[in-house]
């Protein structure tokens, strides 16, 4: 297996003919496979199906504190589920608000709140001239979409193996008062699977932004989503910020969307007393309260935070072989040919592949034509623009192992074809 | 039983001594009763408890259209529940978006959306100088709280027996471009239980507001919440607006909060294609989708819109006797004494009592001191300010019939005492 970068023109041409033929054969299989979103597969959904037996008409639906979950009330969620989220998010339950089914919605609502009312004693964001947000790239497309919706200017921050480039961040936030926030997926980042190093977390906690209303949007979506037995350990940003007398910096989000049922799970957020005061002042007007029966269902199912950890092992058992297919195939087909860079993640939902510059869009296109749907090239960047057209996000969770093998075969051949087309100016 | 208004000073003084003594005796009973919120009582919650048996681990959780309710997706809700809401809201299901557990949240979100993005091709509300909202009074405190949160100026519109005073509304909206909306609870209005007359609905549908982004917030919270067998019939605003070539005017809201479980029901909104385009463009960024399992649970439980109507009869059987206690007690204790005005509602959740001017706050206070909690006086008005200090909202749903009898005894004595104190300058 030869490094494409060392091939001469004739070798490239003959390789092109071989790859083209293999691609065309794959195309004829008329596949319909989807590796585009971090969507749990059917076997994963089956794991949680007993949750539907937890509550029935004979169940006692009163919380420990005597709240009838069937009726109105309790804006911040039942205390039992706050306790579980306290374990999951490593934040005291007094600083937690439990919401509906979507942490993304809570992020959207939080930014909306700061737009209208401001935070940190500052003017509402909407009354300020310009709002900028730091976006570690590649990152989560739906984060960037929210800040785009609100019209913020987004600034790309390179991701390093340790997390976002702190040298750049420290410099930017110290200088520019328009910078109001940063999007972080600190554990098993979307899409690279990077867990921020202790130093990165400490430096974030010790930021001294010019804007008093700068906030770290800490989307700990994958806090319990390990792919290895040991997992990786993320330093507790809430505690580090407290130590740094900077406790108003982080706003932390999490949910059970990829623990139980996506769309029918429970989401939560956590922040300092000051921040929660601003946020609860909004929720008070926004709603009477969220679905306490579904909260109770989760509580009775998991019993405690340990129950969640046990449950996550079953997800791991299903996901691990799928990730192995992806990285094993890349190792076998791509590494020696020197066509891309990637890391084997220890958790999360994605494998991020950096292909030769200028080849991502074409690879995704070739995959699509052969029936394999990938996340659009560039999706992991603000405005959907990958400056190098290099990054591709692979989401292995939804297809079966067998389908993945086929899909990855298509991916590798498509990537080879895209690179050859580029080298040969086809 | 003598009309208080016809008593001379000596009669008032001796009446005061009698009433004061009865009040003090009631106070000693150390009651703890709550008539403050439109919260269903326990027997009402029991009606829906079988809904918890509808889905279990053996259930097929795929919709008619093949959507797996356990996974992500489907931003506007499953088609089966849209069909049910279509019956309930009298709007084609294509114009319906099904959300989370709270229609109030959808109203908040809609205003938030118009603030940030605008509607009707106009500038975002936040970029316009001043936003004003029409508030029929007395009305729903949480509506007024939302418009207060966003900093709108609220204009009181008197409620007539036919709905809000259309003469005033037509004049105001034609003249003032800053007026962007009106809050309506068109059927069994909160708190008076008034159903808008056909003429009122038609005149609303034929409004020609100066502001192209004026919208009618049509909170049809009590659309199926009849207290009589026949109920009252509300004209369909969506159709009337279409006839008037004014289809972008109304934004309609409803939910199953007071049908199944408050807090664990399903909410929906409906509007014209143009409006829905603006609204869905926001939802697209805000969330991946709402709780489809809970939607399916409701669908399987009710089967169709008729199932909801049948279910509501059971609520009626429980609520009717409670409303009877309230209005019978008022008839017996208050009418001849000429202390207040009220109407017996045909549906909804409240009895609205207009007591002598300047006596509402004191009556509520006296009730509280005797252990009966009422909605704060003035709550049904913007900024909590009842200009006449006259309106009191009674919510009979939560206490039992027996408790209500006691509570209404306290209410009537408190009202008599408050009026006597005022007449005697005590």
Tab-separated table of C-alpha atoms in Angstrom, chain A residues 66-281:
chain	number	residue	atom	x	y	z
A	66	UNK	CA	-44.620	15.790	48.687
A	67	UNK	CA	-45.008	17.342	45.243
A	68	UNK	CA	-47.678	15.697	43.071
A	69	UNK	CA	-45.888	15.250	39.743
A	70	UNK	CA	-49.211	15.145	37.908
A	71	UNK	CA	-50.090	18.740	38.679
A	72	UNK	CA	-48.669	22.200	37.957
A	73	UNK	CA	-45.734	23.612	39.836
A	74	UNK	CA	-42.055	23.394	40.738
A	75	UNK	CA	-40.288	25.586	38.215
A	76	UNK	CA	-36.802	24.165	38.676
A	77	UNK	CA	-37.589	20.442	38.667
A	78	UNK	CA	-38.100	17.749	41.302
A	79	UNK	CA	-35.335	17.472	43.859
A	80	UNK	CA	-34.638	13.785	43.172
A	81	UNK	CA	-33.623	14.441	39.572
A	82	UNK	CA	-31.616	17.488	40.567
A	83	UNK	CA	-29.656	15.128	42.818
A	84	UNK	CA	-28.893	12.830	39.882
A	85	UNK	CA	-27.854	15.757	37.688
A	86	UNK	CA	-25.750	17.015	40.563
A	87	UNK	CA	-23.709	13.820	40.296
A	88	UNK	CA	-23.582	13.965	36.528
A	89	UNK	CA	-22.706	17.645	36.253
A	90	UNK	CA	-20.602	17.851	39.454
A	91	UNK	CA	-22.457	20.940	40.643
A	92	UNK	CA	-24.474	21.355	43.881
A	93	UNK	CA	-28.144	20.655	43.208
A	94	UNK	CA	-29.091	24.139	44.437
A	95	UNK	CA	-27.378	25.521	41.360
A	96	UNK	CA	-29.269	23.275	38.947
A	97	UNK	CA	-32.420	23.949	36.956
A	98	UNK	CA	-34.057	20.951	35.276
A	99	UNK	CA	-35.907	21.752	32.076
A	100	UNK	CA	-37.661	20.029	29.226
A	101	UNK	CA	-36.339	17.474	26.788
A	102	UNK	CA	-33.542	19.469	25.197
A	103	UNK	CA	-30.364	21.046	26.539
A	104	UNK	CA	-29.939	22.735	23.152
A	105	UNK	CA	-33.234	24.517	23.827
A	106	UNK	CA	-31.869	25.628	27.217
A	107	UNK	CA	-28.790	27.064	25.515
A	108	UNK	CA	-30.956	28.876	22.993
A	109	UNK	CA	-33.133	30.192	25.827
A	110	UNK	CA	-30.119	31.326	27.835
A	111	UNK	CA	-28.711	33.341	24.966
A	112	UNK	CA	-32.171	34.703	24.248
A	113	UNK	CA	-32.394	35.752	27.914
A	114	UNK	CA	-29.034	37.531	27.836
A	115	UNK	CA	-30.094	39.250	24.609
A	116	UNK	CA	-33.238	40.658	26.205
A	117	UNK	CA	-32.150	41.193	29.811
A	118	UNK	CA	-28.360	41.049	29.880
A	119	UNK	CA	-26.244	39.316	32.516
A	120	UNK	CA	-23.551	40.310	34.991
A	121	UNK	CA	-25.172	43.699	35.549
A	122	UNK	CA	-24.406	44.691	31.935
A	123	UNK	CA	-26.702	46.039	29.247
A	124	UNK	CA	-28.828	43.502	27.331
A	125	UNK	CA	-26.767	42.098	24.474
A	126	UNK	CA	-29.287	43.421	22.004
A	127	UNK	CA	-28.613	46.951	23.227
A	128	UNK	CA	-24.886	46.528	22.735
A	129	UNK	CA	-23.284	47.367	19.408
A	130	UNK	CA	-21.922	44.036	18.400
A	131	UNK	CA	-21.760	40.612	19.957
A	132	UNK	CA	-18.995	38.155	19.145
A	133	UNK	CA	-18.666	34.516	20.134
A	134	UNK	CA	-15.612	32.273	20.175
A	135	UNK	CA	-16.142	29.024	18.303
A	136	UNK	CA	-13.571	26.268	18.738
A	137	UNK	CA	-13.369	24.501	15.369
A	138	UNK	CA	-14.258	21.983	14.309
A	139	UNK	CA	-17.251	22.104	16.622
A	140	UNK	CA	-20.963	21.408	16.954
A	141	UNK	CA	-22.971	22.806	14.064
A	142	UNK	CA	-26.098	23.434	16.138
A	143	UNK	CA	-24.131	25.637	18.548
A	144	UNK	CA	-22.877	27.772	15.717
A	145	UNK	CA	-26.361	27.861	14.218
A	146	UNK	CA	-27.745	29.413	17.423
A	147	UNK	CA	-25.155	32.201	17.480
A	148	UNK	CA	-25.738	32.722	13.772
A	149	UNK	CA	-29.509	32.984	14.357
A	150	UNK	CA	-28.936	35.760	16.885
A	151	UNK	CA	-26.640	37.560	14.461
A	152	UNK	CA	-23.409	37.248	16.454
A	153	UNK	CA	-20.043	37.407	14.758
A	154	UNK	CA	-18.327	34.075	15.222
A	155	UNK	CA	-14.569	33.787	15.599
A	156	UNK	CA	-12.902	30.471	14.821
A	157	UNK	CA	-10.564	29.171	17.527
A	158	UNK	CA	-8.336	26.242	16.548
A	159	UNK	CA	-8.770	23.044	18.546
A	160	UNK	CA	-5.540	21.517	19.828
A	161	UNK	CA	-5.094	18.077	21.357
A	162	UNK	CA	-5.645	19.758	24.738
A	163	UNK	CA	-8.782	21.681	23.781
A	164	UNK	CA	-9.224	25.117	22.240
A	165	UNK	CA	-6.093	27.210	21.795
A	166	UNK	CA	-5.925	29.084	25.092
A	167	UNK	CA	-3.189	31.498	24.003
A	168	UNK	CA	-5.495	32.950	21.391
A	169	UNK	CA	-8.541	32.916	23.676
A	170	UNK	CA	-6.779	34.689	26.548
A	171	UNK	CA	-5.532	37.394	24.222
A	172	UNK	CA	-8.869	37.925	22.457
A	173	UNK	CA	-11.111	38.100	25.522
A	174	UNK	CA	-8.738	40.451	27.317
A	175	UNK	CA	-8.829	42.903	24.427
A	176	UNK	CA	-12.295	42.788	22.935
A	177	UNK	CA	-15.320	43.704	25.033
A	178	UNK	CA	-17.660	42.563	22.243
A	179	UNK	CA	-16.681	38.941	22.869
A	180	UNK	CA	-19.418	37.599	25.118
A	181	UNK	CA	-19.008	33.889	25.067
A	182	UNK	CA	-17.392	30.689	23.941
A	183	UNK	CA	-19.000	27.396	22.925
A	184	UNK	CA	-17.346	24.408	24.592
A	185	UNK	CA	-18.022	20.672	24.407
A	186	UNK	CA	-15.342	19.939	26.968
A	187	UNK	CA	-15.514	16.165	27.151
A	188	UNK	CA	-15.284	14.061	24.002
A	189	UNK	CA	-15.753	17.186	21.942
A	190	UNK	CA	-18.013	17.163	18.931
A	191	UNK	CA	-16.574	16.099	16.486
A	192	UNK	CA	-12.997	15.329	17.534
A	193	UNK	CA	-13.625	13.503	20.787
A	194	UNK	CA	-11.083	15.662	22.596
A	195	UNK	CA	-11.331	16.047	26.360
A	196	UNK	CA	-10.006	19.395	27.521
A	197	UNK	CA	-6.780	19.036	29.534
A	198	UNK	CA	-6.662	20.139	33.178
A	199	UNK	CA	-4.538	23.083	32.122
A	200	UNK	CA	-7.093	24.169	29.535
A	201	UNK	CA	-9.922	24.005	32.086
A	202	UNK	CA	-7.826	25.967	34.620
A	203	UNK	CA	-6.918	28.616	32.084
A	204	UNK	CA	-10.571	28.955	31.086
A	205	UNK	CA	-11.522	29.272	34.749
A	206	UNK	CA	-8.915	31.977	35.200
A	207	UNK	CA	-9.883	34.085	32.202
A	208	UNK	CA	-10.237	37.781	32.814
A	209	UNK	CA	-12.402	38.922	29.946
A	210	UNK	CA	-12.813	42.586	29.233
A	211	UNK	CA	-16.565	41.964	28.969
A	212	UNK	CA	-18.068	41.496	32.425
A	213	UNK	CA	-20.867	39.593	30.697
A	214	UNK	CA	-18.602	37.056	29.004
A	215	UNK	CA	-19.808	33.508	29.687
A	216	UNK	CA	-18.469	30.037	28.956
A	217	UNK	CA	-21.215	27.868	27.437
A	218	UNK	CA	-20.096	24.506	28.770
A	219	UNK	CA	-22.104	21.883	26.919
A	220	UNK	CA	-21.123	18.735	28.760
A	221	UNK	CA	-23.212	16.609	26.414
A	222	UNK	CA	-20.959	13.572	26.648
A	223	UNK	CA	-20.054	13.624	30.337
A	224	UNK	CA	-20.940	9.940	30.851
A	225	UNK	CA	-20.484	8.760	27.279
A	226	UNK	CA	-17.231	6.806	27.553
A	227	UNK	CA	-16.107	4.314	24.930
A	228	UNK	CA	-13.379	2.873	27.152
A	229	UNK	CA	-13.714	1.304	30.567
A	230	UNK	CA	-11.761	4.008	32.328
A	231	UNK	CA	-12.999	6.939	30.288
A	232	UNK	CA	-11.213	10.261	30.512
A	233	UNK	CA	-11.506	12.643	33.427
A	234	UNK	CA	-12.543	16.227	32.866
A	235	UNK	CA	-11.575	18.781	35.489
A	236	UNK	CA	-14.594	20.370	37.217
A	237	UNK	CA	-15.006	23.846	35.730
A	238	UNK	CA	-17.493	24.943	38.382
A	239	UNK	CA	-15.002	24.255	41.187
A	240	UNK	CA	-12.057	25.701	39.269
A	241	UNK	CA	-13.977	28.903	38.614
A	242	UNK	CA	-14.873	29.143	42.293
A	243	UNK	CA	-11.201	28.779	43.222
A	244	UNK	CA	-10.362	31.516	40.741
A	245	UNK	CA	-13.117	33.746	42.209
A	246	UNK	CA	-14.653	33.593	38.777
A	247	UNK	CA	-17.745	31.582	39.539
A	248	UNK	CA	-20.034	33.547	37.244
A	249	UNK	CA	-18.072	32.453	34.154
A	250	UNK	CA	-19.512	29.040	33.277
A	251	UNK	CA	-23.012	28.002	32.317
A	252	UNK	CA	-23.152	24.231	32.249
A	253	UNK	CA	-25.563	22.076	30.255
A	254	UNK	CA	-26.298	18.387	30.132
A	255	UNK	CA	-29.108	15.962	29.368
A	256	UNK	CA	-30.150	12.328	29.208
A	257	UNK	CA	-30.853	12.583	25.480
A	258	UNK	CA	-28.183	10.020	24.617
A	259	UNK	CA	-28.713	8.133	27.864
A	260	UNK	CA	-32.394	7.205	27.579
A	261	UNK	CA	-34.497	8.371	24.607
A	262	UNK	CA	-33.339	11.267	22.436
A	263	UNK	CA	-36.241	13.683	22.383
A	264	UNK	CA	-37.863	12.155	25.453
A	265	UNK	CA	-35.065	12.612	27.939
A	266	UNK	CA	-34.516	15.327	30.525
A	267	UNK	CA	-32.201	18.317	30.169
A	268	UNK	CA	-30.600	20.467	32.847
A	269	UNK	CA	-28.436	23.507	33.289
A	270	UNK	CA	-26.262	24.742	36.135
A	271	UNK	CA	-24.583	28.010	36.995
A	272	UNK	CA	-23.572	30.295	39.852
A	273	UNK	CA	-26.179	31.878	42.132
A	274	UNK	CA	-25.828	35.176	40.265
A	275	UNK	CA	-26.347	33.606	36.865
A	276	UNK	CA	-29.187	31.395	38.049
A	277	UNK	CA	-30.948	34.456	39.424
A	278	UNK	CA	-31.001	36.038	35.959
A	279	UNK	CA	-31.990	32.773	34.308
A	280	UNK	CA	-34.741	31.831	36.771
A	281	UNK	CA	-36.132	35.347	36.492
